[in-house]
Short mmCIF file of C-alpha atoms and ligand atoms in Angstrom, two decimals:
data_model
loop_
_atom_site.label_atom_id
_atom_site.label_comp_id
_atom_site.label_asym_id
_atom_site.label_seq_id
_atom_site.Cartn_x
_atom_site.Cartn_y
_atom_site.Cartn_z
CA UNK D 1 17.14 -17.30 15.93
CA UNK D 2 17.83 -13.56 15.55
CA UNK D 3 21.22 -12.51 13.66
CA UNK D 4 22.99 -9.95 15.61
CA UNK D 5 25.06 -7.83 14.11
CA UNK D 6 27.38 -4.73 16.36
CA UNK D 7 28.23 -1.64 14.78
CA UNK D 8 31.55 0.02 16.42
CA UNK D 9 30.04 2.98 15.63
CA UNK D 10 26.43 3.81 14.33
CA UNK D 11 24.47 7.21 12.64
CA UNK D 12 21.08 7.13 14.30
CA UNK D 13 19.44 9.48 11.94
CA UNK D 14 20.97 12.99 14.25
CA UNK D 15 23.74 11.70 15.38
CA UNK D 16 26.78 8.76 16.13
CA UNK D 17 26.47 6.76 18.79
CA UNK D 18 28.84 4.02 19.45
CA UNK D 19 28.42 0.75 20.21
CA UNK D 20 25.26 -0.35 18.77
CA UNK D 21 23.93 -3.52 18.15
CA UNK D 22 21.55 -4.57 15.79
CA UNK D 23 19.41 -7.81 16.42
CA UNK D 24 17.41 -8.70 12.76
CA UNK D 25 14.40 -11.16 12.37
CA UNK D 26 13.01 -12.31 9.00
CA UNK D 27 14.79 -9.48 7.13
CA UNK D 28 13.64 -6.41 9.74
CA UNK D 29 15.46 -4.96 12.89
CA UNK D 30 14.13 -6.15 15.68
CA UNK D 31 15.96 -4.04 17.99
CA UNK D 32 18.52 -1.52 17.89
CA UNK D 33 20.54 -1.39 21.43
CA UNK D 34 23.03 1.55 22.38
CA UNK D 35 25.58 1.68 24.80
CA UNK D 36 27.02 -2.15 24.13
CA UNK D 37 30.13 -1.79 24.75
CA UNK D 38 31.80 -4.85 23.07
CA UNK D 39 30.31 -7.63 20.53
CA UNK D 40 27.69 -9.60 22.29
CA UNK D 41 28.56 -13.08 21.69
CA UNK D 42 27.86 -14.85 18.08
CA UNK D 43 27.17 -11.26 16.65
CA UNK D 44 29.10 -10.00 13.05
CA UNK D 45 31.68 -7.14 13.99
CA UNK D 46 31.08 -4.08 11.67
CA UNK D 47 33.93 -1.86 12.29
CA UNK D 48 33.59 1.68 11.06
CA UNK D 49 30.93 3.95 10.78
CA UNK D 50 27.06 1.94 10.03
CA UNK D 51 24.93 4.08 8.15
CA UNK D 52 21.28 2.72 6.09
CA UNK D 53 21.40 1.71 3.66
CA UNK D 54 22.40 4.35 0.63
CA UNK D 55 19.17 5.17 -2.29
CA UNK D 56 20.35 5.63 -5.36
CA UNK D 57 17.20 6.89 -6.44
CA UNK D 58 17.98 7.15 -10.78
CA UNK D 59 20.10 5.01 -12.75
CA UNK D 60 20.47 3.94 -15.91
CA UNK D 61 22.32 0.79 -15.95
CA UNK D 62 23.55 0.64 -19.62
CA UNK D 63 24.95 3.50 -19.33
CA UNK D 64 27.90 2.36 -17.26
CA UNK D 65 28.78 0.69 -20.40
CA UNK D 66 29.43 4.37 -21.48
CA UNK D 67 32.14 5.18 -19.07
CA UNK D 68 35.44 6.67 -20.22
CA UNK D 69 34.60 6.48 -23.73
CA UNK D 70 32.24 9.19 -24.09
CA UNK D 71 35.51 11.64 -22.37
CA UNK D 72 36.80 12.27 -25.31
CA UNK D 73 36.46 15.21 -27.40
CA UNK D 74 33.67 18.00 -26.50
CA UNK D 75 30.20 18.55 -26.93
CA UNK D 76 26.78 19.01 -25.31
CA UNK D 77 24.23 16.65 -23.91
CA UNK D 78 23.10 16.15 -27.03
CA UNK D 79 25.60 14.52 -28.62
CA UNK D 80 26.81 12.56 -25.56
CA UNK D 81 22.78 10.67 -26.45
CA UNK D 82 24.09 9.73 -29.97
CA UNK D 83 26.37 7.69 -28.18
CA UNK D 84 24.16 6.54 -25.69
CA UNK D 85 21.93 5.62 -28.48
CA UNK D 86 24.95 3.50 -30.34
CA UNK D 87 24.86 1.59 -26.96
CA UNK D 88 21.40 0.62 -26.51
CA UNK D 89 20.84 -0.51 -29.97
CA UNK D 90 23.01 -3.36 -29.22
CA UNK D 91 21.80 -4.41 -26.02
CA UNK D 92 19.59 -7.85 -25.51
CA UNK D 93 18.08 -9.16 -22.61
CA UNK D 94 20.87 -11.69 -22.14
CA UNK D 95 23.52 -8.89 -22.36
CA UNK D 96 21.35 -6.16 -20.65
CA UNK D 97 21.12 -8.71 -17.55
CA UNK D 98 24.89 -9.62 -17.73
CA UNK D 99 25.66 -5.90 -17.71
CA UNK D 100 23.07 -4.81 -14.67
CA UNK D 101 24.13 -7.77 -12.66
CA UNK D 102 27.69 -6.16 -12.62
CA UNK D 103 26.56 -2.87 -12.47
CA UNK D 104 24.12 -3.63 -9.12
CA UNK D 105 27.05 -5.40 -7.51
CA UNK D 106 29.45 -2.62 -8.59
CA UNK D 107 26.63 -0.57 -6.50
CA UNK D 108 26.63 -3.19 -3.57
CA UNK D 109 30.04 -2.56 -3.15
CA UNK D 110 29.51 1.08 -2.94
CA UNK D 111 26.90 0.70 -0.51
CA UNK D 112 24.04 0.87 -2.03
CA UNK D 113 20.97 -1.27 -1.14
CA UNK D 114 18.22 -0.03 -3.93
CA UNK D 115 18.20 1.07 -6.44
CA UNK D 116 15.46 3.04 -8.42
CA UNK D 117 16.23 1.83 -12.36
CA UNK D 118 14.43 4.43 -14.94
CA UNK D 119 13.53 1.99 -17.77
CA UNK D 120 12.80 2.89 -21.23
CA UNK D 121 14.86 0.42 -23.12
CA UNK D 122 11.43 -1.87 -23.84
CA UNK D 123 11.88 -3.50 -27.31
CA UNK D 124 14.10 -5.31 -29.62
CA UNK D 125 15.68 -3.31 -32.23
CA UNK D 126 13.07 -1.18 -34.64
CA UNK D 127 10.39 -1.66 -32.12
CA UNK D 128 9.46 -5.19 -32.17
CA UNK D 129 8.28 -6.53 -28.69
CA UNK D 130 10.43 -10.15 -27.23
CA UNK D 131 8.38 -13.40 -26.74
CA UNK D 132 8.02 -12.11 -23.34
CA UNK D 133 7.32 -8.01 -23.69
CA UNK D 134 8.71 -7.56 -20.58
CA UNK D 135 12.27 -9.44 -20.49
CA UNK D 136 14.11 -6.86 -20.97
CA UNK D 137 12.82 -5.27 -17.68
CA UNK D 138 12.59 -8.76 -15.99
CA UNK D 139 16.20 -8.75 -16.90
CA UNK D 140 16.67 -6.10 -14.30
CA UNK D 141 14.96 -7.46 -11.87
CA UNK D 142 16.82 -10.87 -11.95
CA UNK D 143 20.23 -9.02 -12.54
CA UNK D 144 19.39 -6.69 -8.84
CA UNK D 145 18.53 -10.14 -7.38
CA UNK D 146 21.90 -11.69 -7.94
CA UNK D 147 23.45 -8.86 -6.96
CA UNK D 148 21.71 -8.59 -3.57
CA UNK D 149 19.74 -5.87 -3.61
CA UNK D 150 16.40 -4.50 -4.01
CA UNK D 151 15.07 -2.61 -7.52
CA UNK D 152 12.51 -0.26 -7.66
CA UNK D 153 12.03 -0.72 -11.74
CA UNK D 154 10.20 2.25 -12.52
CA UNK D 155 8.44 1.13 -15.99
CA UNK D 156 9.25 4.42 -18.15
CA UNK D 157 6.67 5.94 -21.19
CA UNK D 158 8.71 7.06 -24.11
CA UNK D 159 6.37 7.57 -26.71
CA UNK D 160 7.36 10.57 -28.85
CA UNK D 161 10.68 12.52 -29.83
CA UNK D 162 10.24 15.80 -29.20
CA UNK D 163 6.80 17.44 -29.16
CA UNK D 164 4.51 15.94 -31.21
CA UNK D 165 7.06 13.94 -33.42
CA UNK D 166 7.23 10.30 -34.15
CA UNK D 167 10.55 8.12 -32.29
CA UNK D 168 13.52 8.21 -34.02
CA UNK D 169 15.30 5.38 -35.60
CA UNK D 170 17.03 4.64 -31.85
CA UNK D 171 13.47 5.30 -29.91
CA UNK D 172 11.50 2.79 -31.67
CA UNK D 173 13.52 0.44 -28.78
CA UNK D 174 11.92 2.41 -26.55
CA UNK D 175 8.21 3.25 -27.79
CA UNK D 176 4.97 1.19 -26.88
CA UNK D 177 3.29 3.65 -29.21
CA UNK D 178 0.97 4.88 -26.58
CA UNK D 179 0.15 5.36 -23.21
CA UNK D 180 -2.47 2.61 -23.12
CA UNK D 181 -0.18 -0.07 -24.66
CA UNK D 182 2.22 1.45 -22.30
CA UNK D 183 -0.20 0.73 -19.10
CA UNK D 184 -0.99 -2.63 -20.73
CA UNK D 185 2.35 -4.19 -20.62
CA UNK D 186 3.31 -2.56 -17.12
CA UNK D 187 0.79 -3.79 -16.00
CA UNK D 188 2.00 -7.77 -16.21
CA UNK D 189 4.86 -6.58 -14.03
CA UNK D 190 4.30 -7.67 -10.38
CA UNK D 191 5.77 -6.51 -7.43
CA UNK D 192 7.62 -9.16 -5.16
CA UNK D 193 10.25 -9.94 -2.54
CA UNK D 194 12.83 -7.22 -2.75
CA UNK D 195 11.06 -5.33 -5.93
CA UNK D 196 8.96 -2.57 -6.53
CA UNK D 197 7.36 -2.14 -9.76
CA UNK D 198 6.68 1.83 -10.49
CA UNK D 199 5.91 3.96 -13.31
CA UNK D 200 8.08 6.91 -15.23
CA UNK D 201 7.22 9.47 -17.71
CA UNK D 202 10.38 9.78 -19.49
CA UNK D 203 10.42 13.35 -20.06
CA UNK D 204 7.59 15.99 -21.45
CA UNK D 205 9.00 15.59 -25.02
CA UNK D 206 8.61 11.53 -24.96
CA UNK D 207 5.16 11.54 -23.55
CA UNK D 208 2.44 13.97 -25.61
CA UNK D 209 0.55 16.22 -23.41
CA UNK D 210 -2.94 14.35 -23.93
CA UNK D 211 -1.14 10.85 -22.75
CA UNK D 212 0.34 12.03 -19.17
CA UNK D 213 -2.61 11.51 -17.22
CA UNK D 214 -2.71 7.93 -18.60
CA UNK D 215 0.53 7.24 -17.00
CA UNK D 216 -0.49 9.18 -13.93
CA UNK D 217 -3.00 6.92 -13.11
CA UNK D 218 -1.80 3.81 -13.30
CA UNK D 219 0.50 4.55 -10.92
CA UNK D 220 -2.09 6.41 -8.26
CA UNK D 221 -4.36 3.17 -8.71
CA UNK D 222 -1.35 1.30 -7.51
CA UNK D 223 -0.29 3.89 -4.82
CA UNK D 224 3.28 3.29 -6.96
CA UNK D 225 6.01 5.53 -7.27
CA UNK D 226 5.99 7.75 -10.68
CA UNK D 227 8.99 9.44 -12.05
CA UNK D 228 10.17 11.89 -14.56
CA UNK D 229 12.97 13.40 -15.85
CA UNK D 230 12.40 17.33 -15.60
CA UNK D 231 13.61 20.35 -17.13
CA UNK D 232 17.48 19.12 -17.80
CA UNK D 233 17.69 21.15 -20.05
CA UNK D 234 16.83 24.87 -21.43
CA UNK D 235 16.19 23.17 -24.87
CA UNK D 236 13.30 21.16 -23.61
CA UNK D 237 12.06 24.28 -21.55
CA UNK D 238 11.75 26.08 -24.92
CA UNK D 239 10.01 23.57 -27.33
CA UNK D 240 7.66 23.17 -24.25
CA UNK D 241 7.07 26.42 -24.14
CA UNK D 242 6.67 26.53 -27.84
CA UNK D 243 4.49 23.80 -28.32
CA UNK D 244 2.16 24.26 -25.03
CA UNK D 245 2.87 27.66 -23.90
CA UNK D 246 4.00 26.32 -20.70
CA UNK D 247 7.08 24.82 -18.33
CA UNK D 248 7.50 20.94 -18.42
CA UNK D 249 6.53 21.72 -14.72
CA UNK D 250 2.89 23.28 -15.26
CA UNK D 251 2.16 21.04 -18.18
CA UNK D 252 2.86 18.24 -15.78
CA UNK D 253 0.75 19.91 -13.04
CA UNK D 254 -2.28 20.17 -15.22
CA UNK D 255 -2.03 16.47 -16.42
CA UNK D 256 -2.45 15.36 -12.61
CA UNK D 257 1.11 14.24 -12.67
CA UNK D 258 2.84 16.30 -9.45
CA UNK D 259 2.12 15.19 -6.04
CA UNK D 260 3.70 13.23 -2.89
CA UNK D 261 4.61 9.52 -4.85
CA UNK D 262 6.26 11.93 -7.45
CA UNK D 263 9.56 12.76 -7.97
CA UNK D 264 11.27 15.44 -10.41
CA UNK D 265 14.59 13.62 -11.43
CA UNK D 266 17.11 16.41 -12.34
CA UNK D 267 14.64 19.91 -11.50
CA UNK D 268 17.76 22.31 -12.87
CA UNK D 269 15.97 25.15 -14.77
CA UNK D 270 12.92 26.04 -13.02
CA UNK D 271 11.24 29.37 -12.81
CA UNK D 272 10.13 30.71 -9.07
CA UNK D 273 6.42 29.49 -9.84
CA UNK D 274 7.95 26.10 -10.92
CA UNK D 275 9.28 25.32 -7.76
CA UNK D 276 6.43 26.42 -5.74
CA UNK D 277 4.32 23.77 -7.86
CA UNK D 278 6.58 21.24 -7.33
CA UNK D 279 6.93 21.95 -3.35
CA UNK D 280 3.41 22.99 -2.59
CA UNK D 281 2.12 19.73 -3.96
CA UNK D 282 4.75 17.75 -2.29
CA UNK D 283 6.55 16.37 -5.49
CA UNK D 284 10.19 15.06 -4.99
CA UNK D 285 13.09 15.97 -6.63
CA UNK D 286 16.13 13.68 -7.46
CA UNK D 287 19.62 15.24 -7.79
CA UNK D 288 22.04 13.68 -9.81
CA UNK D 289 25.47 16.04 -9.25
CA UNK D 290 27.95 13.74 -10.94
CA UNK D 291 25.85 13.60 -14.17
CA UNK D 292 24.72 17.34 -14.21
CA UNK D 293 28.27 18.09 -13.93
CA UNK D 294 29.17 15.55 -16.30
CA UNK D 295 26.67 16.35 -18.90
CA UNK D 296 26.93 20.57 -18.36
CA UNK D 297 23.41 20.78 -17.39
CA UNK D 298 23.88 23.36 -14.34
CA UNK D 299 22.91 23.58 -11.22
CA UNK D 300 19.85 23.11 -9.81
CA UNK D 301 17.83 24.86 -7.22
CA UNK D 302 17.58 22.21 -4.83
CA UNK D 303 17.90 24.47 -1.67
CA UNK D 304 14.94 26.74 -3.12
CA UNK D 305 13.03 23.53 -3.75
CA UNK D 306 13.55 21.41 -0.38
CA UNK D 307 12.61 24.92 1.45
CA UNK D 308 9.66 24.81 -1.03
CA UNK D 309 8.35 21.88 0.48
CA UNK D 310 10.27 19.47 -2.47
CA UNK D 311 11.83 16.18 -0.18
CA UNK D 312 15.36 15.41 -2.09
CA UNK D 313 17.12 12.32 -3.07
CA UNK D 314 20.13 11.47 -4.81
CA UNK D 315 20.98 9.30 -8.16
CA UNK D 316 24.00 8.50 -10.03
CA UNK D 317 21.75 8.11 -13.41
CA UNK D 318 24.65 8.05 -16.22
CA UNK D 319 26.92 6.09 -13.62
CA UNK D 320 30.00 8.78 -14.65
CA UNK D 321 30.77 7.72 -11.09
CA UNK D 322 28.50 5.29 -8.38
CA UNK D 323 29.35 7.22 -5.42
CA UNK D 324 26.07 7.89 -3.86
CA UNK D 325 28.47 10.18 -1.33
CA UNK D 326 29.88 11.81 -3.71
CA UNK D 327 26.52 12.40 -5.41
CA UNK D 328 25.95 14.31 -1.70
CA UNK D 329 28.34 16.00 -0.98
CA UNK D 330 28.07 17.60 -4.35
CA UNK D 331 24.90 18.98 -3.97
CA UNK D 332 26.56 20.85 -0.93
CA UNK D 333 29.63 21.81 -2.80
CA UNK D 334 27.69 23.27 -6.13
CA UNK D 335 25.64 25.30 -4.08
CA UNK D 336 28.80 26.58 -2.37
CA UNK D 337 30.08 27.08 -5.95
CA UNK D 338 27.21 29.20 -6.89
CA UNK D 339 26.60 30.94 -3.52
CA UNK D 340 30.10 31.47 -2.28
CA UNK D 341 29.05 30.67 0.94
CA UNK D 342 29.20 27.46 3.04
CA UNK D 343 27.10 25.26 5.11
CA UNK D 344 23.87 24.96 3.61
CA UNK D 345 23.03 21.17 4.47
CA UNK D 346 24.65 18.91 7.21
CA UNK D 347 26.08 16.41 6.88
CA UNK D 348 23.63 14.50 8.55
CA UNK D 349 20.86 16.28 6.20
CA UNK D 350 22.79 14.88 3.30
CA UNK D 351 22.50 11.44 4.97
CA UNK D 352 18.97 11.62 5.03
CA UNK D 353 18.53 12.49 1.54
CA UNK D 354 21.24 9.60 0.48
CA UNK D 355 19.14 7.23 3.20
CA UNK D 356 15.31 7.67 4.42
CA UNK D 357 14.13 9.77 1.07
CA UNK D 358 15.83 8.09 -1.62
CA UNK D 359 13.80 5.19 -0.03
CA UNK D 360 10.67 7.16 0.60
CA UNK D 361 10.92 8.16 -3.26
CA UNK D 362 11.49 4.58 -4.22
CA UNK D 363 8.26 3.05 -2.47
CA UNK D 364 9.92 2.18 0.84
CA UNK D 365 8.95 4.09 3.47
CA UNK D 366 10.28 1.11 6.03
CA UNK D 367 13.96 1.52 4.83
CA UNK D 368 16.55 3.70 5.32
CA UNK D 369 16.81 4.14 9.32
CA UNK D 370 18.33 2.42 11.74
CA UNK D 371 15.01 1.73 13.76
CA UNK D 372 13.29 -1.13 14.99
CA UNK D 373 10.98 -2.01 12.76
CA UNK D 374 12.47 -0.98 9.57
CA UNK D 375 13.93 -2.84 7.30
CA UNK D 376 17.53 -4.52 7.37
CA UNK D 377 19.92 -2.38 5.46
CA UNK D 378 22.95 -1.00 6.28
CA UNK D 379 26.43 -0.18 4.93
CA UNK D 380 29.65 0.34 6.94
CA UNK D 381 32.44 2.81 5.68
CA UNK D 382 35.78 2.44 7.06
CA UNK D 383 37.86 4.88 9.48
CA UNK D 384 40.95 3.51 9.34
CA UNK D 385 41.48 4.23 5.49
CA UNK D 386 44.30 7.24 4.39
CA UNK D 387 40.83 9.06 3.17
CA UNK D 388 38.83 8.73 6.56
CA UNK D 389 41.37 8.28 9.39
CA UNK D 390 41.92 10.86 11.73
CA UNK D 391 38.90 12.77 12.30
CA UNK D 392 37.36 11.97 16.34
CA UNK D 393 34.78 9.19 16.04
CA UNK D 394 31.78 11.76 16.88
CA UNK D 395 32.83 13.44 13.66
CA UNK D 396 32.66 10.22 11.45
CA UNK D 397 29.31 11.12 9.92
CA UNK D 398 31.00 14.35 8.44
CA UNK D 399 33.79 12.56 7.43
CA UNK D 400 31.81 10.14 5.65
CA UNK D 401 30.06 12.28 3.77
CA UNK D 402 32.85 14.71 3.19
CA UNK D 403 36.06 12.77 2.56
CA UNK D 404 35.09 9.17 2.64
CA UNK D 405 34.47 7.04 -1.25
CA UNK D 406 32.42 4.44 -2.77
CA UNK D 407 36.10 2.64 -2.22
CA UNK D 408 35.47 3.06 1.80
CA UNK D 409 32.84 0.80 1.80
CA UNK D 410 33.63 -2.48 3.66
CA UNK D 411 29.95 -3.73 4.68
CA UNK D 412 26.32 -3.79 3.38
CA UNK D 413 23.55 -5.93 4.17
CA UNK D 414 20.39 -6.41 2.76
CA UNK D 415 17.32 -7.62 4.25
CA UNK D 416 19.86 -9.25 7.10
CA UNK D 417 21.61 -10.92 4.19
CA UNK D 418 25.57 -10.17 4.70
CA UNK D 419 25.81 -9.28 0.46
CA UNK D 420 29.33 -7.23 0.86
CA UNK D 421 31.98 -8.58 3.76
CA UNK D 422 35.17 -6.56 3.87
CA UNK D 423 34.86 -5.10 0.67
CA UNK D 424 34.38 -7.84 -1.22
CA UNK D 425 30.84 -9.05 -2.83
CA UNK D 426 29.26 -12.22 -1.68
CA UNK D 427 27.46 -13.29 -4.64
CA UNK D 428 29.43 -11.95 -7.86
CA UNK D 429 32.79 -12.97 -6.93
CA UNK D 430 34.83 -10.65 -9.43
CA UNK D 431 33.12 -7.82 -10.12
CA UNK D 432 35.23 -5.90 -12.12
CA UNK D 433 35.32 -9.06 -14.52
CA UNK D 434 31.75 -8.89 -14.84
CA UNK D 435 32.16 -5.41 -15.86
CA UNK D 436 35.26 -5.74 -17.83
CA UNK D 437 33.44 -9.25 -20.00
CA UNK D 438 29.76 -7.48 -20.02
CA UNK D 439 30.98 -4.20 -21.61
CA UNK D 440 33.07 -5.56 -23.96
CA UNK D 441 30.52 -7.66 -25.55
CA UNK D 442 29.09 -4.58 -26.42
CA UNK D 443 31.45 -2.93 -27.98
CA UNK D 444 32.46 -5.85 -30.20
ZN1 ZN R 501 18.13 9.89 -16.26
#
């Protein structure tokens, strides 16, 4: 027996159509009907505007825990980590799940139905691996499970500080001291219903030079997804340069890391023959605009890089904010900033970045469309909130995208499975408790 579920209104990838019903079998849609004018009988009324379900391609989860308290004073990326650090020392796999379980259902709510969870936070403190060397990441997993939706964990490297220097005090958490012990461990991690098990490099000055290809092909013998965090910063362009006489992006490119399953998380401080590398071998990048902005990294070239040939996602990586439409209409509004002129993505290409490529860069191609076929996730924003009312239905997509909030969200379903109902979450019942009792623990 199908579930039906009718969408007053629906984006269908170019445009909104009213009146859509979706019919969904075993977790897929089966079919996708326009022009219904009313609910057919039995089927869930989603009032608003149905989108797919939102990527959010990067995210650390423990560092939600960080929110509001690293506000306070100034400073530079580097010495927002120090605090960062202070936080992950104290995390266990019993706290780390308590904390991603509200986290994931925090994103849930915000209408987010994956989410691709950079992973570097391996060990018990000074290095020492748990019973089971992977709980802290099978901690994840279970936490995205009882929040409803699906993980990508993408298993991270983090083997070095700096070029060619052992981990610090704080990175011996993170260190499986190299690349082969890395591939080793990831390698008991399994893919299953509703997870993805990929592979990150954490950056080119936590993975030495000689090791990259190591972690490059474990993931192209899997066909999994491979991530890495690139050129944040000018500081890391430097030593790179430095130590290699090179970018972070050609060192990568001759370690047989760039290519199509790739994707650059961050891309802000590229040179021109940077970004043709990373478009002409069709390597992603991931934008994270709250956390850029948050951190003062600048503004990347994403415009230069999508024409490049670079497909674009979106993350909310420090969790500043979980607003995956925020997070897009951000990367419109800083290249306004820095242009001073308007219009360079639609709406509906910001969609697509938030939707079908955060997906695509995740290791699910079948998500992220509202399609026959594809997979059964979907979030519905409101239009009848003081942010989003007004606007003529045929507009909603822009509205969405420009003026609607994480706070808009009323609906999103997973796989079928109804996981947020009017705005409130199915399966953790009080999720700003969870957040409230999880992040407390760790500051205690
Ligand atoms: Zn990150």
């Amino acid at each position: 027996m199908p579930l039906t579920y009718w969408c007053e209104h629906a984006w269908l990838g170019t445009h909104v159509e009213p009146g859509v019903t979706l019919e969904v079998t075993d977790g897929r849609l089966t079919a996708v009907r326009t022009g219904t004018d009313t609910p057919p009988p039995g089927a869930v009324t989603l009032r608003g505007l149905t989108l797919p379900g939102l990527a959010n391609a990067h995210s650390h989860a423990f560092h939600r825990a960080l929110r509001g308290t690293v506000q306070v004073g100034s400073g530079t990326f580097w010495t927002w980590r120090e605090v960062m650090y202070q936080v992950a020392s104290r995390l266990t796999p019993d706290s780390y799940f308590a904390l991603a379980r509200a986290v994931y259902a925090e994103m849930a709510l915000a209408g987010i139905t994956v989410v691709g969870e950079f992973h570097y936070l391996h060990h018990a403190p000074g290095g020492t691996p748990y019973a089971d060397p992977n709980a802290m990441g099978e901690a994840l997993i279970a936490a995205a499970g009882e929040a409803g939706i699906r993980i990508t964990l993408l298993d991270t490297a983090y083997l070095s500080s700096g070029f060619g220097a052992a981990p610090d005090r704080h990175q011996q958490r993170f260190s499986d001291g190299t690349a082969d012990a890395w591939a080793e461990r990831a390698s008991f991690l399994k893919d299953r219903d509703g997870v993805r098990i990929g592979a990150a490099i954490h950056s080119v000055r936590a993975v030495p030079a000689d090791q990259l290809s190591t972690v490059a092909r474990w993931a192209a013998d899997r066909g999994a997804p491979l991530h890495v965090h690139l050129s944040e910063q000018t500081a890391e362009n430097d030593a790179c340069l430095a130590a290699h006489g090179c970018t972070p992006t050609r060192l990568l490119a001759d370690h047989g890391v760039l290519g199509p399953r790739t994707t650059g998380v961050h891309n802000t401080h590229l040179t021109d023959e940077d970004i043709a590398l990373l478009g002409g071998t069709g390597t992603g990048t991931c934008m994270c605009p709250t956390t850029e902005r948050d951190l003062a990294d600048g503004i990347g070239p994403a415009g230069a890089l999508q024409r490049a040939g670079s497909p674009l996602s979106l993350g909310s990586d420090s969790h500043a904010v979980i607003d995956l439409l925020e997070e897009a209409r951000a990367m419109e509004l800083d290249e306004r900033l820095r242009s001073r002129t308007r219009g360079h993505w639609t709406a509906a290409a910001l969609l697509h970045a938030a939707t079908a490529e955060g997906h695509a860069a995740l290791g699910w191609p079948d998500a992220g469309r509202l399609e026959t076929g594809a997979l059964a996730d979907f979030t519905t924003i409101a239009l009848d909130t003081v942010r989003t009312a007004g606007p003529v239905p045929r507009l909603a997509a822009e509205t969405a995208v420009f003026a609607a909030s994480a706070a808009d969200v009323r609906h999103t379903v997973v796989g079928g499975r109804h996981v947020v109902r009017d705005g409130a979450h199915a399966l953790v019942h009080d999720v700003p408790r969870a957040l409230t009792d999880s992040i407390a623990a760790l500051h205690r």
